[in-house]
């Protein structure tokens, strides 16, 4: 409902016909490639989650993969955003009692919930890492991809705050020893979190996380290109953390709404119109929505055959 209201607010301020015209005349090949890369991004995310969960058996591995993609379908049809999908996969993999039934359909196990939270944080950290590396590359190479070259002085405070935010997020994993000291009196907390921290720092987990965010960022870049928002890949890598962060808010259906607002604000700083900015964001949302619908149909087909 909130997602619909947010989008309705956009339709009040923009030329709706122009926006739909941009979508209808968008580059279909770019959009198709964006869908493919988005799928690979989700596959890498699912693999990252299995590493954080420490899925030692093939059965547990494929069960986690299935739960991850089922959660995408869940967010497609239920207006609770990514938070609802995360809750779904937490419950889906709750510990089972000896009878084989879920221990609780309302309260998922603490281990699984923490792994889902760690998975989300890991993905956002990887996005911020890519943005920071891109910024440093632009400074070292003295190229014009850095945002300061295209912003007015009155907007520089916002940019400085954003860069500071990115640096803080990237630095957090290197401060975990400080967190352990802070929570040293909480043995239960350390027992639950320490294994997740160890698994999150493994090379395989970090590689899967960074790879997934590269896929998503390039997918978003292709959606921008499809609607004639001609920014560079480097600029896209810098702005996607805040856009994807807003998309994760539990105020939307499959990310629609908050993502469009953030995309419009950020891209307007770079001189692009609302219609093209919102159209590109909607196209990116469709890459996820189409996957959710596809997995939902596959599940329905297999469940029908099992009867």
Tab-separated table of C-alpha atoms in Angstrom:
chain	number	residue	atom	x	y	z
A	1	UNK	CA	0.000	0.000	0.000
A	2	UNK	CA	2.774	2.421	0.977
A	3	UNK	CA	4.660	1.448	-2.173
A	4	UNK	CA	1.618	2.356	-4.277
A	5	UNK	CA	1.257	5.708	-2.474
A	6	UNK	CA	4.949	6.500	-2.997
A	7	UNK	CA	4.702	5.769	-6.702
A	8	UNK	CA	1.419	7.705	-6.926
A	9	UNK	CA	3.260	10.707	-5.490
A	10	UNK	CA	5.745	10.447	-8.346
A	11	UNK	CA	2.985	10.249	-10.922
A	12	UNK	CA	1.599	13.504	-9.553
A	13	UNK	CA	4.849	15.393	-10.200
A	14	UNK	CA	6.042	13.784	-13.421
A	15	UNK	CA	4.720	13.333	-16.921
A	16	UNK	CA	3.322	9.803	-16.711
A	17	UNK	CA	2.898	9.452	-20.465
A	18	UNK	CA	6.513	10.485	-20.991
A	19	UNK	CA	7.746	7.980	-18.415
A	20	UNK	CA	5.816	5.076	-19.954
A	21	UNK	CA	6.998	6.210	-23.366
A	22	UNK	CA	10.598	5.989	-22.135
A	23	UNK	CA	9.942	2.468	-20.828
A	24	UNK	CA	8.188	1.308	-24.013
A	25	UNK	CA	10.997	2.626	-26.242
A	26	UNK	CA	13.809	1.408	-23.993
A	27	UNK	CA	16.502	-0.853	-25.386
A	28	UNK	CA	15.048	-4.364	-24.994
A	29	UNK	CA	18.415	-6.084	-25.454
A	30	UNK	CA	19.924	-4.027	-22.636
A	31	UNK	CA	16.967	-4.946	-20.444
A	32	UNK	CA	17.295	-8.654	-21.312
A	33	UNK	CA	20.992	-8.615	-20.440
A	34	UNK	CA	20.135	-6.751	-17.212
A	35	UNK	CA	17.699	-9.546	-16.300
A	36	UNK	CA	20.363	-12.190	-16.905
A	37	UNK	CA	22.974	-10.362	-14.819
A	38	UNK	CA	20.411	-9.770	-12.070
A	39	UNK	CA	19.755	-13.524	-11.947
A	40	UNK	CA	23.482	-14.227	-11.664
A	41	UNK	CA	23.647	-11.626	-8.914
A	42	UNK	CA	20.934	-13.418	-6.948
A	43	UNK	CA	22.649	-16.769	-7.550
A	44	UNK	CA	25.889	-15.349	-6.112
A	45	UNK	CA	23.940	-13.913	-3.145
A	46	UNK	CA	22.351	-17.299	-2.487
A	47	UNK	CA	25.789	-18.936	-2.587
A	48	UNK	CA	27.142	-16.304	-0.167
A	49	UNK	CA	24.327	-17.097	2.237
A	50	UNK	CA	25.173	-20.813	2.158
A	51	UNK	CA	28.759	-19.955	3.119
A	52	UNK	CA	27.589	-17.785	6.034
A	53	UNK	CA	25.160	-20.538	7.084
A	54	UNK	CA	27.982	-23.077	6.829
A	55	UNK	CA	25.988	-25.556	4.736
A	56	UNK	CA	28.246	-28.591	5.025
A	57	UNK	CA	25.884	-31.054	3.310
A	58	UNK	CA	24.479	-30.963	-0.231
A	59	UNK	CA	20.934	-31.286	1.088
A	60	UNK	CA	21.293	-28.257	3.339
A	61	UNK	CA	23.067	-26.359	0.550
A	62	UNK	CA	20.304	-26.832	-2.025
A	63	UNK	CA	17.625	-26.266	0.600
A	64	UNK	CA	19.175	-22.875	1.399
A	65	UNK	CA	19.433	-22.008	-2.312
A	66	UNK	CA	15.770	-22.925	-2.804
A	67	UNK	CA	14.714	-20.895	0.250
A	68	UNK	CA	16.596	-17.856	-1.049
A	69	UNK	CA	14.852	-17.866	-4.420
A	70	UNK	CA	11.496	-18.609	-2.788
A	71	UNK	CA	12.011	-15.450	-0.720
A	72	UNK	CA	12.350	-13.460	-3.963
A	73	UNK	CA	8.960	-14.802	-5.061
A	74	UNK	CA	7.560	-13.900	-1.647
A	75	UNK	CA	8.673	-10.248	-1.940
A	76	UNK	CA	7.141	-10.126	-5.422
A	77	UNK	CA	3.610	-10.914	-4.233
A	78	UNK	CA	3.607	-9.582	-0.645
A	79	UNK	CA	4.007	-5.784	-0.079
A	80	UNK	CA	6.562	-5.940	2.735
A	81	UNK	CA	9.769	-5.385	0.778
A	82	UNK	CA	12.992	-7.322	1.271
A	83	UNK	CA	12.356	-7.566	5.013
A	84	UNK	CA	9.424	-9.870	4.326
A	85	UNK	CA	11.567	-12.063	2.089
A	86	UNK	CA	14.258	-12.238	4.762
A	87	UNK	CA	11.680	-13.241	7.353
A	88	UNK	CA	10.354	-15.884	4.968
A	89	UNK	CA	13.707	-17.589	4.461
A	90	UNK	CA	14.425	-17.345	8.195
A	91	UNK	CA	11.225	-19.259	8.942
A	92	UNK	CA	11.752	-21.601	5.969
A	93	UNK	CA	15.049	-22.823	7.395
A	94	UNK	CA	14.031	-22.871	11.054
A	95	UNK	CA	15.373	-25.802	13.033
A	96	UNK	CA	13.209	-28.904	12.995
A	97	UNK	CA	12.143	-31.084	15.848
A	98	UNK	CA	12.475	-34.918	15.850
A	99	UNK	CA	9.084	-35.309	14.142
A	100	UNK	CA	10.411	-33.354	11.161
A	101	UNK	CA	8.067	-30.407	11.598
A	102	UNK	CA	9.108	-26.801	11.998
A	103	UNK	CA	9.995	-25.974	15.590
A	104	UNK	CA	8.101	-22.712	15.250
A	105	UNK	CA	6.356	-21.176	12.270
A	106	UNK	CA	6.346	-17.784	13.951
A	107	UNK	CA	9.751	-17.581	15.615
A	108	UNK	CA	12.598	-18.780	13.380
A	109	UNK	CA	15.822	-20.024	14.883
A	110	UNK	CA	18.306	-17.410	16.122
A	111	UNK	CA	21.130	-18.867	14.024
A	112	UNK	CA	19.210	-18.569	10.757
A	113	UNK	CA	17.937	-15.069	11.545
A	114	UNK	CA	21.450	-13.859	12.320
A	115	UNK	CA	22.748	-15.453	9.119
A	116	UNK	CA	20.111	-13.611	7.065
A	117	UNK	CA	21.020	-10.328	8.755
A	118	UNK	CA	24.724	-11.002	8.180
A	119	UNK	CA	23.966	-11.823	4.539
A	120	UNK	CA	22.215	-8.487	3.979
A	121	UNK	CA	24.933	-6.512	5.745
A	122	UNK	CA	27.621	-8.341	3.777
A	123	UNK	CA	25.978	-7.411	0.476
A	124	UNK	CA	25.679	-3.740	1.403
A	125	UNK	CA	29.292	-3.723	2.609
A	126	UNK	CA	30.409	-5.136	-0.756
A	127	UNK	CA	28.480	-2.393	-2.579
A	128	UNK	CA	30.140	0.301	-0.473
A	129	UNK	CA	33.543	-1.328	-1.028
A	130	UNK	CA	33.066	-1.171	-4.796
A	131	UNK	CA	32.051	2.484	-4.539
A	132	UNK	CA	35.073	3.386	-2.394
A	133	UNK	CA	37.492	1.537	-4.692
A	134	UNK	CA	35.977	3.323	-7.696
A	135	UNK	CA	36.384	6.712	-6.007
A	136	UNK	CA	40.023	6.012	-5.143
A	137	UNK	CA	40.644	4.836	-8.699
A	138	UNK	CA	39.147	8.060	-10.068
A	139	UNK	CA	41.389	10.132	-7.809
A	140	UNK	CA	44.550	8.191	-8.668
A	141	UNK	CA	43.859	8.159	-12.410
A	142	UNK	CA	42.714	11.814	-12.328
A	143	UNK	CA	39.676	10.920	-14.423
A	144	UNK	CA	36.388	12.806	-14.562
A	145	UNK	CA	34.190	10.050	-13.158
A	146	UNK	CA	34.267	11.465	-9.653
A	147	UNK	CA	30.962	13.065	-8.665
A	148	UNK	CA	32.450	16.369	-7.521
A	149	UNK	CA	33.089	17.303	-11.137
A	150	UNK	CA	29.357	17.310	-11.876
A	151	UNK	CA	27.873	18.798	-8.699
A	152	UNK	CA	27.282	22.343	-7.618
A	153	UNK	CA	29.037	23.712	-4.547
A	154	UNK	CA	25.818	23.744	-2.507
A	155	UNK	CA	25.574	19.948	-2.958
A	156	UNK	CA	29.157	19.217	-1.916
A	157	UNK	CA	28.182	18.824	1.770
A	158	UNK	CA	25.840	15.999	0.832
A	159	UNK	CA	28.562	14.328	-1.244
A	160	UNK	CA	31.119	14.605	1.581
A	161	UNK	CA	28.627	13.076	4.014
A	162	UNK	CA	27.933	10.270	1.557
A	163	UNK	CA	31.637	9.517	1.062
A	164	UNK	CA	32.153	9.520	4.830
A	165	UNK	CA	29.249	7.089	5.174
A	166	UNK	CA	30.766	4.758	2.557
A	167	UNK	CA	34.144	4.782	4.301
A	168	UNK	CA	32.569	4.014	7.690
A	169	UNK	CA	30.661	1.031	6.268
A	170	UNK	CA	33.790	-0.364	4.598
A	171	UNK	CA	35.842	0.106	7.798
A	172	UNK	CA	33.364	-1.696	10.086
A	173	UNK	CA	34.677	-5.277	9.499
A	174	UNK	CA	38.151	-4.144	10.542
A	175	UNK	CA	36.761	-2.897	13.870
A	176	UNK	CA	35.174	-6.179	14.965
A	177	UNK	CA	37.775	-6.632	17.695
A	178	UNK	CA	36.466	-3.407	19.258
A	179	UNK	CA	32.929	-4.752	19.053
A	180	UNK	CA	34.009	-7.916	20.845
A	181	UNK	CA	35.433	-5.850	23.691
A	182	UNK	CA	32.225	-3.825	23.877
A	183	UNK	CA	30.096	-6.967	24.068
A	184	UNK	CA	32.595	-8.974	26.154
A	185	UNK	CA	30.111	-9.289	29.009
A	186	UNK	CA	27.525	-10.904	26.745
A	187	UNK	CA	28.672	-14.516	26.333
A	188	UNK	CA	25.475	-15.441	24.489
A	189	UNK	CA	26.026	-12.679	21.936
A	190	UNK	CA	29.630	-13.666	21.277
A	191	UNK	CA	28.742	-17.348	20.953
A	192	UNK	CA	26.110	-16.553	18.317
A	193	UNK	CA	27.993	-13.871	16.375
A	194	UNK	CA	31.604	-15.108	16.361
A	195	UNK	CA	31.002	-17.986	13.889
A	196	UNK	CA	29.188	-15.598	11.531
A	197	UNK	CA	32.069	-13.114	11.662
A	198	UNK	CA	34.588	-15.857	10.894
A	199	UNK	CA	32.575	-17.203	7.938
A	200	UNK	CA	31.869	-13.699	6.622
A	201	UNK	CA	35.595	-12.959	6.376
A	202	UNK	CA	36.438	-16.075	4.360
A	203	UNK	CA	37.771	-15.371	0.881
A	204	UNK	CA	35.018	-17.395	-0.789
A	205	UNK	CA	32.300	-15.436	1.004
A	206	UNK	CA	33.872	-12.065	0.211
A	207	UNK	CA	34.409	-13.037	-3.440
A	208	UNK	CA	30.792	-14.195	-3.832
A	209	UNK	CA	29.554	-11.008	-2.177
A	210	UNK	CA	31.600	-8.648	-4.350
A	211	UNK	CA	30.737	-10.625	-7.492
A	212	UNK	CA	27.010	-10.475	-6.711
A	213	UNK	CA	27.093	-6.703	-6.279
A	214	UNK	CA	29.059	-6.257	-9.514
A	215	UNK	CA	26.303	-8.185	-11.303
A	216	UNK	CA	23.591	-6.032	-9.699
A	217	UNK	CA	25.424	-2.756	-10.326
A	218	UNK	CA	26.044	-3.578	-13.991
A	219	UNK	CA	22.410	-4.716	-14.298
A	220	UNK	CA	21.301	-1.328	-12.961
A	221	UNK	CA	23.740	0.390	-15.333
A	222	UNK	CA	22.176	-1.468	-18.284
A	223	UNK	CA	18.714	-0.326	-17.188
A	224	UNK	CA	20.048	3.242	-17.092
A	225	UNK	CA	21.524	2.816	-20.573
A	226	UNK	CA	18.258	1.330	-21.850
A	227	UNK	CA	16.457	4.563	-20.908
A	228	UNK	CA	19.192	6.908	-22.206
A	229	UNK	CA	20.572	7.841	-18.791
A	230	UNK	CA	24.148	7.912	-20.028
A	231	UNK	CA	26.306	7.786	-16.937
A	232	UNK	CA	29.509	5.759	-16.776
A	233	UNK	CA	29.825	2.381	-15.081
A	234	UNK	CA	32.103	4.015	-12.512
A	235	UNK	CA	29.493	6.661	-11.638
A	236	UNK	CA	26.899	3.903	-11.370
A	237	UNK	CA	29.095	1.986	-8.910
A	238	UNK	CA	29.345	5.126	-6.759
A	239	UNK	CA	25.608	5.839	-6.539
A	240	UNK	CA	24.106	2.318	-6.275
A	241	UNK	CA	24.773	1.811	-2.524
A	242	UNK	CA	22.308	4.486	-1.432
A	243	UNK	CA	19.745	3.528	-4.112
A	244	UNK	CA	19.820	-0.157	-3.156
A	245	UNK	CA	19.743	0.710	0.546
A	246	UNK	CA	16.481	2.618	0.098
A	247	UNK	CA	15.080	-0.285	-1.941
A	248	UNK	CA	15.591	-2.535	1.096
A	249	UNK	CA	13.232	-0.457	3.264
A	250	UNK	CA	10.133	-2.432	4.366
A	251	UNK	CA	7.844	0.101	2.685
A	252	UNK	CA	7.613	-1.380	-0.755
A	253	UNK	CA	6.635	-4.220	-3.026
A	254	UNK	CA	9.786	-5.742	-4.548
A	255	UNK	CA	11.605	-2.481	-3.834
A	256	UNK	CA	9.274	-0.288	-5.893
A	257	UNK	CA	8.748	3.128	-4.372
A	258	UNK	CA	11.742	4.036	-2.164
A	259	UNK	CA	14.170	2.970	-4.892
A	260	UNK	CA	12.499	5.284	-7.418
A	261	UNK	CA	12.661	8.239	-5.031
A	262	UNK	CA	16.347	7.743	-4.273
A	263	UNK	CA	17.212	7.159	-7.954
A	264	UNK	CA	15.373	10.339	-8.959
A	265	UNK	CA	17.125	12.432	-6.292
A	266	UNK	CA	20.626	11.104	-6.995
A	267	UNK	CA	20.310	11.210	-10.782
A	268	UNK	CA	18.795	14.701	-10.679
A	269	UNK	CA	22.076	15.831	-9.088
A	270	UNK	CA	23.765	14.597	-12.251
A	271	UNK	CA	21.359	16.520	-14.478
A	272	UNK	CA	18.959	13.792	-15.641
A	273	UNK	CA	15.186	14.225	-15.836
A	274	UNK	CA	12.714	12.553	-13.496
A	275	UNK	CA	10.976	10.526	-16.203
A	276	UNK	CA	14.124	8.774	-17.431
A	277	UNK	CA	15.487	8.286	-13.904
A	278	UNK	CA	12.292	6.705	-12.608
A	279	UNK	CA	11.854	4.617	-15.761
A	280	UNK	CA	15.345	3.139	-15.378
A	281	UNK	CA	14.688	2.311	-11.722
A	282	UNK	CA	11.372	0.654	-12.585
A	283	UNK	CA	13.107	-1.431	-15.261
A	284	UNK	CA	15.648	-2.618	-12.705
A	285	UNK	CA	12.814	-3.495	-10.320
A	286	UNK	CA	11.221	-5.529	-13.098
A	287	UNK	CA	14.386	-7.630	-13.447
A	288	UNK	CA	13.795	-8.817	-9.854
A	289	UNK	CA	10.020	-9.051	-10.183
A	290	UNK	CA	10.233	-11.231	-13.291
A	291	UNK	CA	12.574	-13.593	-11.447
A	292	UNK	CA	10.153	-13.772	-8.531
A	293	UNK	CA	7.228	-14.575	-10.819
A	294	UNK	CA	9.322	-17.161	-12.661
A	295	UNK	CA	10.363	-18.977	-9.472
A	296	UNK	CA	6.785	-18.807	-8.195
A	297	UNK	CA	5.516	-20.529	-11.354
A	298	UNK	CA	8.266	-23.161	-11.136
A	299	UNK	CA	7.341	-23.908	-7.521
A	300	UNK	CA	3.659	-24.176	-8.409
A	301	UNK	CA	4.432	-26.567	-11.276
A	302	UNK	CA	6.619	-28.836	-9.120
A	303	UNK	CA	4.183	-28.755	-6.205
A	304	UNK	CA	1.363	-29.739	-8.599
A	305	UNK	CA	3.422	-32.681	-9.934
A	306	UNK	CA	4.175	-33.876	-6.385
A	307	UNK	CA	0.469	-34.273	-5.600
